[in-house]
Amino acid sequence: MELLKKLVEAPAFSGGEENVRKVIESELKRVVDEVRTDKIGNLITRKGSGKPRIMLVAHMDEIGFMVKHIDEKGFIRFEPVGGWDEKILPGTKVRVYGSRGPVTGVIGFKPVHLQRKEEEKKHVKLEELYIDVGADDRKGVEKLGVSIGDFIGIYGSFDKLTEKRITGYGFDNRLGCRVLIEVMRKIRPKGTVYGVFSVQEEIGLIGVRGSAFGIDPDAVLGIDTTIAGGTPDLKPEDVTVQLGKGPALVIKDELSIINPKIRRWLISAAKRARVPLQYEVLKGGATDSSITPTIREGIPSGAIAIPTRYIHTPVELADWGDVQNTIKLLLEALRNPQVS
């Protein structure tokens, strides 16, 4: 878990993934045959040669915010980078990553004591929120090294709750990165395996498009997180995936349906590895492998997802056993690739 903690504590927002990229590169540069960063910032690693050519992809970026405006009194207005639920933001601690290093701030909102009854029931809108870094005016904020366009992240942490349950900010998709690092360390491939750590997934599946085009693999497997149910507010028929019951095979998401060959291959591998496998039909959401069927003449693609509660909040929660079983499943699948 120490490496996962290291990944979580390295801020890397869409368009600014260099901190996590450095951690991953340092872990893999001595154990893979090739490691390089492409023009847009994807970290591409490779092991083996020849056919089949299989690409595994996990995105490095996390959701966050960006400084939009600093007013005369020193309050910061901000824009989301990725999908946020605005209701959870008031009262949250943040870090603003300015030119002089991280600056701690808080997301402010009118105190409950002063809210009128209609305000208490009103849905909080992002444009009503602001960040207070303790400065008295705009010049005070600028002296801290903060300017328009700087990234903002939640003041989160990594914590172990029980023997297997863990929580942290940015598990989407540091968990996927942690899995892919381990797979690239251990795999002895038949053919070529590319481990791609992509950029800008959270704002439109941006980074994977160029890497998939350039590699031109025979198959793509995405490694990401997905919504886990089992909480009092979610019905079993709405969210079937549970913590601690193994990785989820994503059958359908907002943009794609898993390729039949990939589906059969992964189900077969799960049986051989004796890994419990869950099945997911998503109403919304997508990940990098959702877009790769549209690259070139179409690349057979599918995704394995790690069940995670409270996705896109500061307190994402996962089961370490699911992480280990995801690694086990992928290693078994890559020992016997069935993509032709």
CSV table of C-alpha atoms in Angstrom, one decimal:
chain,number,residue,atom,x,y,z
A,1,MET,CA,0.0,0.0,0.0
A,2,GLU,CA,3.0,2.4,0.4
A,3,LEU,CA,3.3,2.9,-3.3
A,4,LEU,CA,-0.4,3.6,-3.6
A,5,LYS,CA,0.0,6.2,-0.8
A,6,LYS,CA,2.8,7.8,-2.8
A,7,LEU,CA,0.7,7.9,-5.9
A,8,VAL,CA,-2.2,9.5,-4.0
A,9,GLU,CA,0.0,12.1,-2.5
A,10,ALA,CA,1.4,13.3,-5.9
A,11,PRO,CA,-1.1,15.9,-7.3
A,12,ALA,CA,-1.8,15.4,-11.0
A,13,PHE,CA,-4.8,17.1,-12.5
A,14,SER,CA,-6.0,16.9,-16.1
A,15,GLY,CA,-3.3,18.7,-18.1
A,16,GLY,CA,-0.8,18.6,-15.2
A,17,GLU,CA,0.1,15.0,-14.6
A,18,GLU,CA,3.9,15.3,-14.3
A,19,ASN,CA,4.1,14.6,-10.6
A,20,VAL,CA,2.5,11.2,-10.8
A,21,ARG,CA,4.3,10.5,-14.1
A,22,LYS,CA,7.6,10.9,-12.4
A,23,VAL,CA,6.6,8.5,-9.6
A,24,ILE,CA,5.5,5.8,-12.1
A,25,GLU,CA,8.6,6.3,-14.3
A,26,SER,CA,10.9,5.8,-11.4
A,27,GLU,CA,9.1,2.6,-10.5
A,28,LEU,CA,9.3,1.1,-13.9
A,29,LYS,CA,12.3,2.4,-15.8
A,30,ARG,CA,14.5,-0.5,-14.7
A,31,VAL,CA,12.0,-3.3,-15.2
A,32,VAL,CA,10.6,-2.6,-18.7
A,33,ASP,CA,12.2,-2.8,-22.1
A,34,GLU,CA,11.1,0.8,-23.0
A,35,VAL,CA,9.8,3.8,-21.3
A,36,ARG,CA,9.0,7.2,-22.9
A,37,THR,CA,6.7,10.2,-22.7
A,38,ASP,CA,4.9,11.1,-25.8
A,39,LYS,CA,4.1,14.6,-27.1
A,40,ILE,CA,0.9,15.1,-25.1
A,41,GLY,CA,2.3,13.7,-21.9
A,42,ASN,CA,1.2,10.0,-21.8
A,43,LEU,CA,3.8,7.7,-20.2
A,44,ILE,CA,4.3,4.7,-22.5
A,45,THR,CA,6.0,1.6,-21.2
A,46,ARG,CA,6.7,-1.6,-23.1
A,47,LYS,CA,7.7,-5.2,-22.5
A,48,GLY,CA,8.3,-7.9,-25.1
A,49,SER,CA,8.1,-7.8,-28.9
A,50,GLY,CA,6.1,-9.2,-31.7
A,51,LYS,CA,2.4,-10.3,-31.9
A,52,PRO,CA,0.0,-9.9,-30.3
A,53,ARG,CA,0.4,-6.3,-29.3
A,54,ILE,CA,-1.8,-5.6,-26.3
A,55,MET,CA,-2.2,-2.2,-24.8
A,56,LEU,CA,-3.2,-1.7,-21.1
A,57,VAL,CA,-4.2,1.8,-20.2
A,58,ALA,CA,-4.8,3.6,-16.8
A,59,HIS,CA,-5.3,7.3,-16.6
A,60,MET,CA,-3.0,9.4,-14.4
A,61,ASP,CA,-5.2,12.5,-14.0
A,62,GLU,CA,-7.6,13.3,-11.2
A,63,ILE,CA,-10.4,15.7,-11.0
A,64,GLY,CA,-9.8,19.1,-9.4
A,65,PHE,CA,-10.3,22.8,-10.0
A,66,MET,CA,-8.6,25.8,-11.7
A,67,VAL,CA,-8.2,29.4,-10.5
A,68,LYS,CA,-10.6,31.5,-12.7
A,69,HIS,CA,-10.6,34.9,-10.9
A,70,ILE,CA,-9.1,36.7,-7.9
A,71,ASP,CA,-11.2,39.5,-6.6
A,72,GLU,CA,-10.0,42.7,-4.9
A,73,LYS,CA,-10.7,41.2,-1.4
A,74,GLY,CA,-8.5,38.2,-2.1
A,75,PHE,CA,-11.2,35.6,-2.7
A,76,ILE,CA,-10.6,33.1,-5.5
A,77,ARG,CA,-13.3,32.0,-7.9
A,78,PHE,CA,-12.7,28.6,-9.6
A,79,GLU,CA,-13.8,26.3,-12.4
A,80,PRO,CA,-14.1,22.5,-12.1
A,81,VAL,CA,-11.6,20.2,-13.9
A,82,GLY,CA,-13.7,17.1,-14.3
A,83,GLY,CA,-17.0,16.1,-12.8
A,84,TRP,CA,-17.8,17.3,-9.3
A,85,ASP,CA,-21.0,17.2,-7.1
A,86,GLU,CA,-21.2,20.8,-6.0
A,87,LYS,CA,-23.2,19.9,-2.8
A,88,ILE,CA,-20.1,18.4,-1.1
A,89,LEU,CA,-17.8,21.3,-1.7
A,90,PRO,CA,-18.6,24.0,1.0
A,91,GLY,CA,-16.3,23.7,3.9
A,92,THR,CA,-13.7,21.6,2.1
A,93,LYS,CA,-10.0,22.2,2.5
A,94,VAL,CA,-8.0,22.7,-0.7
A,95,ARG,CA,-4.5,23.2,-2.0
A,96,VAL,CA,-3.8,25.8,-4.7
A,97,TYR,CA,-0.7,24.8,-6.7
A,98,GLY,CA,0.9,28.2,-7.4
A,99,SER,CA,4.4,29.2,-8.6
A,100,ARG,CA,5.8,29.2,-5.0
A,101,GLY,CA,4.4,25.9,-4.0
A,102,PRO,CA,1.1,24.6,-2.6
A,103,VAL,CA,-1.1,27.1,-0.8
A,104,THR,CA,-3.8,25.9,1.6
A,105,GLY,CA,-7.2,27.3,1.4
A,106,VAL,CA,-10.9,26.6,2.3
A,107,ILE,CA,-14.0,26.6,0.1
A,108,GLY,CA,-16.3,29.2,1.8
A,109,PHE,CA,-20.0,29.6,1.8
A,110,LYS,CA,-22.6,31.7,3.8
A,111,PRO,CA,-22.8,30.3,7.4
A,112,VAL,CA,-25.9,28.3,8.2
A,113,HIS,CA,-26.8,30.7,11.0
A,114,LEU,CA,-27.3,33.5,8.5
A,115,GLN,CA,-29.1,31.6,5.8
A,116,ARG,CA,-32.8,32.3,5.1
A,117,LYS,CA,-35.1,29.2,5.0
A,118,GLU,CA,-35.2,29.2,1.3
A,119,GLU,CA,-31.4,29.3,1.1
A,120,GLU,CA,-31.1,26.3,3.4
A,121,LYS,CA,-33.1,24.2,0.9
A,122,LYS,CA,-31.4,25.6,-2.2
A,123,HIS,CA,-28.9,23.6,-4.2
A,124,VAL,CA,-25.4,25.0,-3.9
A,125,LYS,CA,-24.1,26.3,-7.2
A,126,LEU,CA,-20.4,26.4,-8.1
A,127,GLU,CA,-20.5,30.1,-9.0
A,128,GLU,CA,-21.6,30.9,-5.4
A,129,LEU,CA,-18.5,29.3,-3.9
A,130,TYR,CA,-15.1,30.8,-3.4
A,131,ILE,CA,-11.7,29.9,-1.9
A,132,ASP,CA,-10.3,31.8,1.0
A,133,VAL,CA,-6.5,31.5,1.4
A,134,GLY,CA,-6.3,33.9,4.3
A,135,ALA,CA,-5.2,36.9,2.3
A,136,ASP,CA,-6.7,40.4,2.8
A,137,ASP,CA,-6.6,41.4,-0.9
A,138,ARG,CA,-5.6,40.4,-4.4
A,139,LYS,CA,-2.0,41.5,-3.9
A,140,GLY,CA,-1.8,39.2,-0.8
A,141,VAL,CA,-3.0,36.3,-2.9
A,142,GLU,CA,-0.5,37.1,-5.7
A,143,LYS,CA,2.4,37.3,-3.2
A,144,LEU,CA,1.6,33.7,-2.3
A,145,GLY,CA,2.4,32.8,-5.9
A,146,VAL,CA,-1.3,32.2,-7.0
A,147,SER,CA,-2.5,33.3,-10.4
A,148,ILE,CA,-5.2,32.6,-12.9
A,149,GLY,CA,-4.9,29.1,-14.4
A,150,ASP,CA,-3.3,27.5,-11.4
A,151,PHE,CA,-4.5,24.0,-10.4
A,152,ILE,CA,-6.5,23.4,-7.2
A,153,GLY,CA,-6.8,20.0,-5.5
A,154,ILE,CA,-8.7,18.7,-2.5
A,155,TYR,CA,-6.6,18.6,0.7
A,156,GLY,CA,-7.0,14.8,0.9
A,157,SER,CA,-5.1,11.9,2.4
A,158,PHE,CA,-4.6,8.2,2.2
A,159,ASP,CA,-5.8,6.2,5.2
A,160,LYS,CA,-6.2,2.5,6.1
A,161,LEU,CA,-9.6,1.9,7.7
A,162,THR,CA,-9.5,-1.8,8.3
A,163,GLU,CA,-7.1,-4.6,7.2
A,164,LYS,CA,-8.4,-4.3,3.6
A,165,ARG,CA,-10.5,-1.2,3.3
A,166,ILE,CA,-8.7,2.0,2.3
A,167,THR,CA,-9.7,5.5,1.6
A,168,GLY,CA,-8.1,8.4,-0.3
A,169,TYR,CA,-8.5,11.3,-2.7
A,170,GLY,CA,-7.8,10.4,-6.3
A,171,PHE,CA,-8.3,6.7,-6.1
A,172,ASP,CA,-9.9,7.4,-9.5
A,173,ASN,CA,-7.5,6.5,-11.0
A,174,ARG,CA,-4.5,6.0,-8.8
A,175,LEU,CA,-5.8,2.5,-8.1
A,176,GLY,CA,-5.6,1.7,-11.8
A,177,CYS,CA,-2.1,3.1,-12.0
A,178,ARG,CA,-1.1,1.0,-9.0
A,179,VAL,CA,-2.5,-2.1,-10.7
A,180,LEU,CA,-0.8,-1.4,-14.0
A,181,ILE,CA,2.6,-0.7,-12.4
A,182,GLU,CA,2.4,-4.2,-10.7
A,183,VAL,CA,1.4,-5.9,-14.0
A,184,MET,CA,4.2,-4.3,-15.9
A,185,ARG,CA,6.7,-5.4,-13.2
A,186,LYS,CA,5.6,-9.0,-13.2
A,187,ILE,CA,4.5,-9.9,-16.7
A,188,ARG,CA,6.6,-12.0,-19.0
A,189,PRO,CA,4.6,-11.4,-22.2
A,190,LYS,CA,3.8,-13.6,-25.1
A,191,GLY,CA,4.2,-10.9,-27.8
A,192,THR,CA,4.2,-7.2,-26.8
A,193,VAL,CA,2.5,-5.6,-23.8
A,194,TYR,CA,2.3,-1.8,-23.6
A,195,GLY,CA,1.5,-0.2,-20.3
A,196,VAL,CA,0.1,3.3,-21.1
A,197,PHE,CA,-0.5,5.8,-18.3
A,198,SER,CA,-2.7,8.4,-20.0
A,199,VAL,CA,-3.4,12.1,-19.5
A,200,GLN,CA,-6.6,14.1,-19.5
A,201,GLU,CA,-9.1,11.3,-19.2
A,202,GLU,CA,-11.3,13.2,-16.9
A,203,ILE,CA,-12.0,16.0,-19.3
A,204,GLY,CA,-12.8,14.0,-22.4
A,205,LEU,CA,-10.6,10.9,-22.9
A,206,ILE,CA,-8.0,13.0,-24.5
A,207,GLY,CA,-4.6,11.4,-24.0
A,208,VAL,CA,-5.5,7.8,-25.0
A,209,ARG,CA,-6.5,8.7,-28.5
A,210,GLY,CA,-3.0,9.5,-29.7
A,211,SER,CA,-1.3,6.7,-27.9
A,212,ALA,CA,-3.7,4.1,-29.2
A,213,PHE,CA,-3.3,5.5,-32.8
A,214,GLY,CA,0.5,5.4,-32.5
A,215,ILE,CA,0.8,2.0,-30.9
A,216,ASP,CA,-1.9,0.4,-33.1
A,217,PRO,CA,-2.4,-2.6,-30.8
A,218,ASP,CA,-4.5,-5.7,-31.4
A,219,ALA,CA,-6.5,-5.1,-28.3
A,220,VAL,CA,-6.9,-2.5,-25.5
A,221,LEU,CA,-7.7,-3.2,-21.9
A,222,GLY,CA,-8.7,-0.2,-19.7
A,223,ILE,CA,-8.0,-0.3,-16.0
A,224,ASP,CA,-10.1,2.1,-14.0
A,225,THR,CA,-12.5,2.4,-11.0
A,226,THR,CA,-16.2,2.1,-10.9
A,227,ILE,CA,-19.1,2.8,-8.6
A,228,ALA,CA,-19.5,0.3,-5.7
A,229,GLY,CA,-22.9,-0.1,-4.1
A,230,GLY,CA,-23.9,-1.6,-0.8
A,231,THR,CA,-24.6,1.7,0.9
A,232,PRO,CA,-28.0,2.7,2.4
A,233,ASP,CA,-28.7,5.2,-0.4
A,234,LEU,CA,-28.2,2.9,-3.4
A,235,LYS,CA,-30.6,0.3,-4.6
A,236,PRO,CA,-29.1,-3.1,-5.6
A,237,GLU,CA,-30.8,-2.9,-9.0
A,238,ASP,CA,-29.2,0.4,-9.7
A,239,VAL,CA,-25.6,-0.5,-8.6
A,240,THR,CA,-24.8,-4.2,-8.7
A,241,VAL,CA,-21.0,-4.0,-8.1
A,242,GLN,CA,-19.9,-4.5,-4.5
A,243,LEU,CA,-16.7,-4.0,-2.5
A,244,GLY,CA,-14.6,-7.1,-1.8
A,245,LYS,CA,-16.2,-9.3,-4.5
A,246,GLY,CA,-13.6,-8.9,-7.1
A,247,PRO,CA,-13.0,-6.6,-10.1
A,248,ALA,CA,-15.9,-5.7,-12.4
A,249,LEU,CA,-16.0,-6.5,-16.1
A,250,VAL,CA,-17.6,-3.5,-17.8
A,251,ILE,CA,-20.1,-4.8,-20.3
A,252,LYS,CA,-21.5,-1.5,-21.3
A,253,ASP,CA,-20.9,2.2,-20.5
A,254,GLU,CA,-22.0,5.5,-21.9
A,255,LEU,CA,-19.9,5.2,-25.1
A,256,SER,CA,-19.2,1.5,-25.8
A,257,ILE,CA,-20.0,-2.1,-25.4
A,258,ILE,CA,-17.2,-4.6,-24.7
A,259,ASN,CA,-15.8,-6.4,-27.7
A,260,PRO,CA,-17.1,-10.1,-27.6
A,261,LYS,CA,-13.6,-11.5,-28.0
A,262,ILE,CA,-12.3,-9.4,-25.1
A,263,ARG,CA,-15.3,-10.4,-23.0
A,264,ARG,CA,-14.7,-14.2,-23.5
A,265,TRP,CA,-11.0,-13.8,-23.0
A,266,LEU,CA,-11.3,-12.0,-19.6
A,267,ILE,CA,-14.0,-14.3,-18.3
A,268,SER,CA,-11.9,-17.3,-19.2
A,269,ALA,CA,-8.9,-15.8,-17.5
A,270,ALA,CA,-10.8,-15.1,-14.3
A,271,LYS,CA,-11.9,-18.7,-14.2
A,272,ARG,CA,-8.4,-20.0,-14.6
A,273,ALA,CA,-7.1,-17.6,-12.0
A,274,ARG,CA,-10.0,-18.3,-9.6
A,275,VAL,CA,-10.7,-14.6,-9.4
A,276,PRO,CA,-14.2,-13.6,-8.5
A,277,LEU,CA,-15.5,-11.4,-11.4
A,278,GLN,CA,-18.4,-9.0,-11.2
A,279,TYR,CA,-20.4,-7.7,-14.3
A,280,GLU,CA,-21.4,-4.1,-14.8
A,281,VAL,CA,-23.8,-2.4,-17.1
A,282,LEU,CA,-23.3,1.4,-16.6
A,283,LYS,CA,-26.0,3.9,-17.1
A,284,GLY,CA,-23.4,6.7,-17.5
A,285,GLY,CA,-19.7,7.2,-17.4
A,286,ALA,CA,-16.9,6.1,-19.7
A,287,THR,CA,-13.1,5.5,-19.5
A,288,ASP,CA,-10.2,5.4,-21.9
A,289,SER,CA,-11.0,2.0,-23.5
A,290,SER,CA,-14.5,3.4,-24.3
A,291,ILE,CA,-13.1,5.5,-27.1
A,292,THR,CA,-10.4,3.2,-28.6
A,293,PRO,CA,-12.9,1.2,-30.7
A,294,THR,CA,-13.1,4.4,-32.8
A,295,ILE,CA,-9.3,4.6,-33.4
A,296,ARG,CA,-8.0,3.6,-36.8
A,297,GLU,CA,-10.2,0.8,-38.2
A,298,GLY,CA,-11.4,0.1,-34.7
A,299,ILE,CA,-9.5,-1.6,-31.9
A,300,PRO,CA,-11.1,-4.4,-29.9
A,301,SER,CA,-11.5,-3.0,-26.4
A,302,GLY,CA,-12.8,-3.7,-22.9
A,303,ALA,CA,-12.3,-2.5,-19.3
A,304,ILE,CA,-11.7,-4.0,-15.9
A,305,ALA,CA,-12.8,-1.7,-13.1
A,306,ILE,CA,-12.0,-1.7,-9.4
A,307,PRO,CA,-15.1,-1.2,-7.2
A,308,THR,CA,-14.9,2.1,-5.3
A,309,ARG,CA,-17.4,3.9,-3.1
A,310,TYR,CA,-17.9,7.7,-3.1
A,311,ILE,CA,-16.1,8.2,-6.5
A,312,HIS,CA,-15.3,11.9,-7.3
A,313,THR,CA,-15.2,12.9,-3.7
A,314,PRO,CA,-12.3,13.5,-1.2
A,315,VAL,CA,-13.1,10.2,0.5
A,316,GLU,CA,-13.1,7.5,-2.2
A,317,LEU,CA,-13.1,4.0,-0.6
A,318,ALA,CA,-11.9,0.7,-1.9
A,319,ASP,CA,-11.0,-2.9,-0.9
A,320,TRP,CA,-7.3,-3.9,-1.2
A,321,GLY,CA,-8.4,-7.5,-2.0
A,322,ASP,CA,-10.1,-6.2,-5.2
A,323,VAL,CA,-6.9,-4.4,-6.2
A,324,GLN,CA,-4.9,-7.6,-5.7
A,325,ASN,CA,-7.5,-9.7,-7.7
A,326,THR,CA,-7.4,-7.2,-10.5
A,327,ILE,CA,-3.7,-7.7,-10.8
A,328,LYS,CA,-4.1,-11.5,-10.6
A,329,LEU,CA,-6.7,-11.5,-13.4
A,330,LEU,CA,-4.7,-9.3,-15.8
A,331,LEU,CA,-1.5,-11.4,-15.3
A,332,GLU,CA,-3.4,-14.6,-16.1
A,333,ALA,CA,-5.1,-13.0,-19.1
A,334,LEU,CA,-1.7,-11.8,-20.5
A,335,ARG,CA,-0.1,-15.2,-20.0
A,336,ASN,CA,-2.6,-16.6,-22.6
A,337,PRO,CA,-3.7,-13.7,-24.9
A,338,GLN,CA,-6.8,-14.6,-26.9
A,339,VAL,CA,-7.3,-11.6,-29.1
A,340,SER,CA,-7.1,-13.0,-32.6
